[in-house]
PDB file of C-alpha atoms in Angstrom:
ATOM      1  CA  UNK A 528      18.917  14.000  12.528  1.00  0.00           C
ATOM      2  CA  UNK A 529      17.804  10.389  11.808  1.00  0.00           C
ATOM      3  CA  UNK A 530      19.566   8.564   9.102  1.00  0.00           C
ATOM      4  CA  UNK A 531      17.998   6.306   6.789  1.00  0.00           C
ATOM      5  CA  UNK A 532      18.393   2.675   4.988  1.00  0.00           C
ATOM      6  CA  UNK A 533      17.987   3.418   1.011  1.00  0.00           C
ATOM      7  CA  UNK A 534      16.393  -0.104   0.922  1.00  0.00           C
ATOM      8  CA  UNK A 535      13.612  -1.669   2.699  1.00  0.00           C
ATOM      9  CA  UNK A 536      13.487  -4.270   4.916  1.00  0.00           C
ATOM     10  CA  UNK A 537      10.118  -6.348   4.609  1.00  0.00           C
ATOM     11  CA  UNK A 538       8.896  -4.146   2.848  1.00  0.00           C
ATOM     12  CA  UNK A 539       9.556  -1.325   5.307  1.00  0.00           C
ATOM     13  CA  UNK A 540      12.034   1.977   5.615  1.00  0.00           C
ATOM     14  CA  UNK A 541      13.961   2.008   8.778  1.00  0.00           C
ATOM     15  CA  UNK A 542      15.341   4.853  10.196  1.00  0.00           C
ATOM     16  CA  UNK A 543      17.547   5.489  12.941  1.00  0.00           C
ATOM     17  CA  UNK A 544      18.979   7.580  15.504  1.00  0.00           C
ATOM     18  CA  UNK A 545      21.626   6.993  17.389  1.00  0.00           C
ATOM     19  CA  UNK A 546      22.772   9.889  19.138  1.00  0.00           C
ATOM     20  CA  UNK A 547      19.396  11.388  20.412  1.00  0.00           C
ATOM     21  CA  UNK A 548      19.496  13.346  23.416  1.00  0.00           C
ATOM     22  CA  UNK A 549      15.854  12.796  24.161  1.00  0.00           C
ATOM     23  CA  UNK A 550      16.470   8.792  24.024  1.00  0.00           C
ATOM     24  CA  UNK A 551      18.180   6.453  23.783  1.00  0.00           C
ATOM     25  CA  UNK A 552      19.200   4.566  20.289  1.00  0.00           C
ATOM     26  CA  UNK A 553      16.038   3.549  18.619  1.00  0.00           C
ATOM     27  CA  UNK A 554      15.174   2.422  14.640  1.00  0.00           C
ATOM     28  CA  UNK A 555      11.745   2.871  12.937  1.00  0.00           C
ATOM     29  CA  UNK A 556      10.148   1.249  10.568  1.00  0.00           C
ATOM     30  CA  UNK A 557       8.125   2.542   8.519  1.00  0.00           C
ATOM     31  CA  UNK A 558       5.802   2.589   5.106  1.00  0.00           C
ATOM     32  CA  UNK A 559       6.589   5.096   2.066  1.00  0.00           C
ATOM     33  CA  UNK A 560       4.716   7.589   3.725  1.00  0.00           C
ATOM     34  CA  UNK A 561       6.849   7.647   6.934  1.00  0.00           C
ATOM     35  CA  UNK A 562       3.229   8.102   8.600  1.00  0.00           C
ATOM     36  CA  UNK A 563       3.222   7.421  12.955  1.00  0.00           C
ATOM     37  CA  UNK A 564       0.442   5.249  12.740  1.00  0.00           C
ATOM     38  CA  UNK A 565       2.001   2.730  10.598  1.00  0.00           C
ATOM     39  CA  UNK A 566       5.278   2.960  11.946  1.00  0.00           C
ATOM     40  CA  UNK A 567       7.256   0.720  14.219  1.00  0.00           C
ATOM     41  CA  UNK A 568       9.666   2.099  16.952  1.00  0.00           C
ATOM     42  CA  UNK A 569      12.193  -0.398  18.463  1.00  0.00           C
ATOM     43  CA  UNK A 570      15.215   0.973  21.048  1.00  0.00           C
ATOM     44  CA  UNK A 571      18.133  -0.845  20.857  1.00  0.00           C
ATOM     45  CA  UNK A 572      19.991  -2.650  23.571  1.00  0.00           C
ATOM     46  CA  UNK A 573      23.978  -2.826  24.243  1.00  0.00           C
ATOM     47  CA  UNK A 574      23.950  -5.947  22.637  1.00  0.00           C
ATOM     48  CA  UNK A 575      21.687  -5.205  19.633  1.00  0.00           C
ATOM     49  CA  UNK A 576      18.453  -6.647  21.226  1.00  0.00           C
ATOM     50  CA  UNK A 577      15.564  -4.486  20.734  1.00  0.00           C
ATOM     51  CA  UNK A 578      12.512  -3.812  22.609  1.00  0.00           C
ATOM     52  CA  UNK A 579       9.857  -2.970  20.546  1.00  0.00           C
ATOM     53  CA  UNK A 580       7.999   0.153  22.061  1.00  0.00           C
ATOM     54  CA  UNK A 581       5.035   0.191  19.174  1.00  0.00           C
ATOM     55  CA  UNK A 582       3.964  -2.411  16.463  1.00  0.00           C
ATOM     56  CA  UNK A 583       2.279  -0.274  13.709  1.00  0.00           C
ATOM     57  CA  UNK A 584       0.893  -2.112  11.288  1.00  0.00           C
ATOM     58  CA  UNK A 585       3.691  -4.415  11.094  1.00  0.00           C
ATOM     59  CA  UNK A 586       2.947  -8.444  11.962  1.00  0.00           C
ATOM     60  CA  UNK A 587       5.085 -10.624  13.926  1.00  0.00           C
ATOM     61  CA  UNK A 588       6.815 -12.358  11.602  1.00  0.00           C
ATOM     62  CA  UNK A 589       8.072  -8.721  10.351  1.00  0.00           C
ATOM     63  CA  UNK A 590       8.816  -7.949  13.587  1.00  0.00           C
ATOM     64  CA  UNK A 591      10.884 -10.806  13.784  1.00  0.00           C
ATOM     65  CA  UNK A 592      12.834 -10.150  10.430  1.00  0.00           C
ATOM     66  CA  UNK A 593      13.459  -6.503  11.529  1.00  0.00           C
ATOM     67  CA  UNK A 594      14.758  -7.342  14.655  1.00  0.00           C
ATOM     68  CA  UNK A 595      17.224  -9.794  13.358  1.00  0.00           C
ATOM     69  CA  UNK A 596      18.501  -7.308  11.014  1.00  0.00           C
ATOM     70  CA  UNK A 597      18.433  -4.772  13.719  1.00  0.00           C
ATOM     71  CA  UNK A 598      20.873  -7.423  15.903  1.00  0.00           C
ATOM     72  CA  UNK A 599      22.832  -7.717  12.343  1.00  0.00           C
ATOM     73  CA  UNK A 600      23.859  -4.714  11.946  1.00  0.00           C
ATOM     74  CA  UNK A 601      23.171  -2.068  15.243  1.00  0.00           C
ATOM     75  CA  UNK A 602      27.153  -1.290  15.750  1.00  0.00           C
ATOM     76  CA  UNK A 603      27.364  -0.241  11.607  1.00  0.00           C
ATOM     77  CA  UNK A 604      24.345   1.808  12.387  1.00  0.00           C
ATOM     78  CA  UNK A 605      25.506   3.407  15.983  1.00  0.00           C
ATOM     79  CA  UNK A 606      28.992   4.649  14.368  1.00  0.00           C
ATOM     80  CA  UNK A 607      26.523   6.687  11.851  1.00  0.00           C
TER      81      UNK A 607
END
């Protein structure tokens, strides 16, 4: 079950899971309507680096801003 930030993040939701048994730790981001299209999909590294997988709608810079917080705080969101 993916667990979710109750804020946004340039001016996207992420969601996460961690424990997937189809793959391996990944975040979305997304827009209020949690639609595919828009959404982002980054997995997560050991280390907190991400790769991101699909872009969305989202520019670089958000990219950018996402991933940081993604390095920030991965080990808070892997122990959810």
């Amino acid at each position: 079950m993916p667990k979710y930030y109750e804020y946004k993040i340039c001016g996207y939701y992420l969601y996460f899971t961690a424990k997937c048994i189809v793959e391996a730790f990944h975040v979305h981001a997304s827009d209020t309507n949690l639609t595919e299209e828009a959404s982002a999909k980054f997995f997560v590294k050991e280390d907190g680096d991400t790769v991101v997988q699909k872009q969305g709608i989202l520019n670089d810079r958000e990219i950018r801003k996402i991933r940081q917080f993604i390095k920030d705080n991965y080990k808070d969101m892997y122990k959810t």
